[in-house]
XYZ file of C-alpha atoms in Angstrom:
131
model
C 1.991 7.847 7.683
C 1.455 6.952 4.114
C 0.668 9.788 1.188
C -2.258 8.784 -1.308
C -2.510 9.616 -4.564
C -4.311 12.586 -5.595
C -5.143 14.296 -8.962
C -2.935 17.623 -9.647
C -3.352 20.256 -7.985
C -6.009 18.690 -5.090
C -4.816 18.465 -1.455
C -2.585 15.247 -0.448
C -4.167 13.110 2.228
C -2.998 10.803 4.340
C -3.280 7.220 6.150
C -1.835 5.340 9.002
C -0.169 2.044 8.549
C -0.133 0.196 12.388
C 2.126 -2.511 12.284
C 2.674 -5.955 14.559
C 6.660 -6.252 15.513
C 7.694 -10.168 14.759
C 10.182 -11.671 17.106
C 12.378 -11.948 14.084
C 12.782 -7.830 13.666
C 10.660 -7.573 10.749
C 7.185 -5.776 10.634
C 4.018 -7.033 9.204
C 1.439 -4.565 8.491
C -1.602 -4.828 10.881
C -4.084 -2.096 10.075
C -4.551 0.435 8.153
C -6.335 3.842 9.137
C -7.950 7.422 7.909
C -8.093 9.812 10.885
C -10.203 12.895 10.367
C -8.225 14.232 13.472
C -10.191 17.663 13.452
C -14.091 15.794 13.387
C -12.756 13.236 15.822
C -13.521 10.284 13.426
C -11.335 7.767 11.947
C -11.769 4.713 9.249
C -10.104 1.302 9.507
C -9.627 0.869 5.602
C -9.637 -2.614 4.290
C -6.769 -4.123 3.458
C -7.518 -4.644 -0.303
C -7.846 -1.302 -0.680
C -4.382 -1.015 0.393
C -2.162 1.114 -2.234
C -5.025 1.614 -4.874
C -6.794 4.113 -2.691
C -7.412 8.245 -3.016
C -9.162 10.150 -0.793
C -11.013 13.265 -1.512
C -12.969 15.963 0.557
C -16.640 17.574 -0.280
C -17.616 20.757 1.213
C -21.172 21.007 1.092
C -24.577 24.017 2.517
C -25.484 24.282 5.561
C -22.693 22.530 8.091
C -22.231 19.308 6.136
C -18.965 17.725 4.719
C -17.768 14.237 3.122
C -14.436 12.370 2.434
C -14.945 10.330 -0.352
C -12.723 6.972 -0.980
C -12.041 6.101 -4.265
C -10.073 3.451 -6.062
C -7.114 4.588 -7.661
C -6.478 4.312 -11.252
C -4.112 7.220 -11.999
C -3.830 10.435 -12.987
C -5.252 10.056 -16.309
C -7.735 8.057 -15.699
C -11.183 9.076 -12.697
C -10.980 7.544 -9.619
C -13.881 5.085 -8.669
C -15.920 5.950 -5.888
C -16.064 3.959 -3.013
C -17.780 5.591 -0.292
C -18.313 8.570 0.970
C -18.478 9.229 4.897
C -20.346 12.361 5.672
C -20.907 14.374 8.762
C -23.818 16.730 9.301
C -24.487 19.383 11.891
C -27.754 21.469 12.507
C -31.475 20.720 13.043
C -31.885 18.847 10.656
C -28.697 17.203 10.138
C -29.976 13.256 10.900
C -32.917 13.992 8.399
C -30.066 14.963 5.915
C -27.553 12.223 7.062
C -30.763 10.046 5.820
C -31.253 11.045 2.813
C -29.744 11.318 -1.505
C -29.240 7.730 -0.869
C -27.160 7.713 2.304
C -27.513 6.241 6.223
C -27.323 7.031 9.401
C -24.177 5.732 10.708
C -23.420 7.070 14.270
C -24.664 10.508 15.922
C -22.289 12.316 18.195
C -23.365 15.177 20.098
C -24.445 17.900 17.417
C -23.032 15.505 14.862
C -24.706 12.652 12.658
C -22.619 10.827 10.343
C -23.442 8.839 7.097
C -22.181 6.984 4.736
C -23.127 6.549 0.635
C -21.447 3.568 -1.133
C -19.934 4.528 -4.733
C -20.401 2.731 -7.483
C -17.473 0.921 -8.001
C -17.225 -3.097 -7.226
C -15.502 -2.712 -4.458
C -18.191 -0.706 -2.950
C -19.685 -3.079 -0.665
C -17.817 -6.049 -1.124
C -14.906 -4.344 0.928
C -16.964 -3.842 3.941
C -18.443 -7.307 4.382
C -14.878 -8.913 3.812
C -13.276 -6.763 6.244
C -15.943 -7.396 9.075
């Protein structure tokens, strides 16, 4: 496990470096992964996000939540968003997950989850490069 960044005083999250073993001893970094261990959910994070990544968490009405990825720029300086991965439970929650700007991405059980990209460059660049 790897500690990210985080402003001061905001909650420390964490990701999950996976590594291949060489036949020479050494380690070369494979993947790297958010879990969201409690929702059952996990994100393989690209790798040029790696080190220059914070991850914060929105509480929003009504049974919904978010993790929002940001690139890192320091503590004096705002993070720029990325994307945000939402979940949404209730009646109504794929009408919700569909809406403000964000899609559907998967629905699980009593669960949908979406996804709003940020505004920084990386934004959507990331994702096609990593596919």
């Amino acid at each position: 496990p790897v500690a990210l960044p985080s402003q001061s005083g905001e909650h420390t999250y964490w990701v999950i470096d996976w590594f291949n073993l060489l036949p020479d001893g050494q380690k070369q970094v494979k993947m790297t992964t958010f879990h969201s261990y409690l929702n059952g959910w996990y994100l393989d994070l690209p790798a040029r996000w790696y080190g220059e990544l914070t991850v914060s968490r929105i509480d929003g009405e009504n049974g919904g939540y978010g993790y929002t990825f940001a690139k890192w720029n320091g503590r004096e300086q705002e993070p720029e968003e990325i994307v945000t991965i939402y979940a949404f439970t209730g009646e109504d929650r794929v009408e919700r997950a569909n809406s403000d700007g964000r899609f559907l991405l998967a629905e699980k059980g009593e669960t949908a989850y979406a996804a709003a990209f940020g505004s920084c460059s990386w934004a959507e660049t990331s994702w096609r490069s990593s596919t």
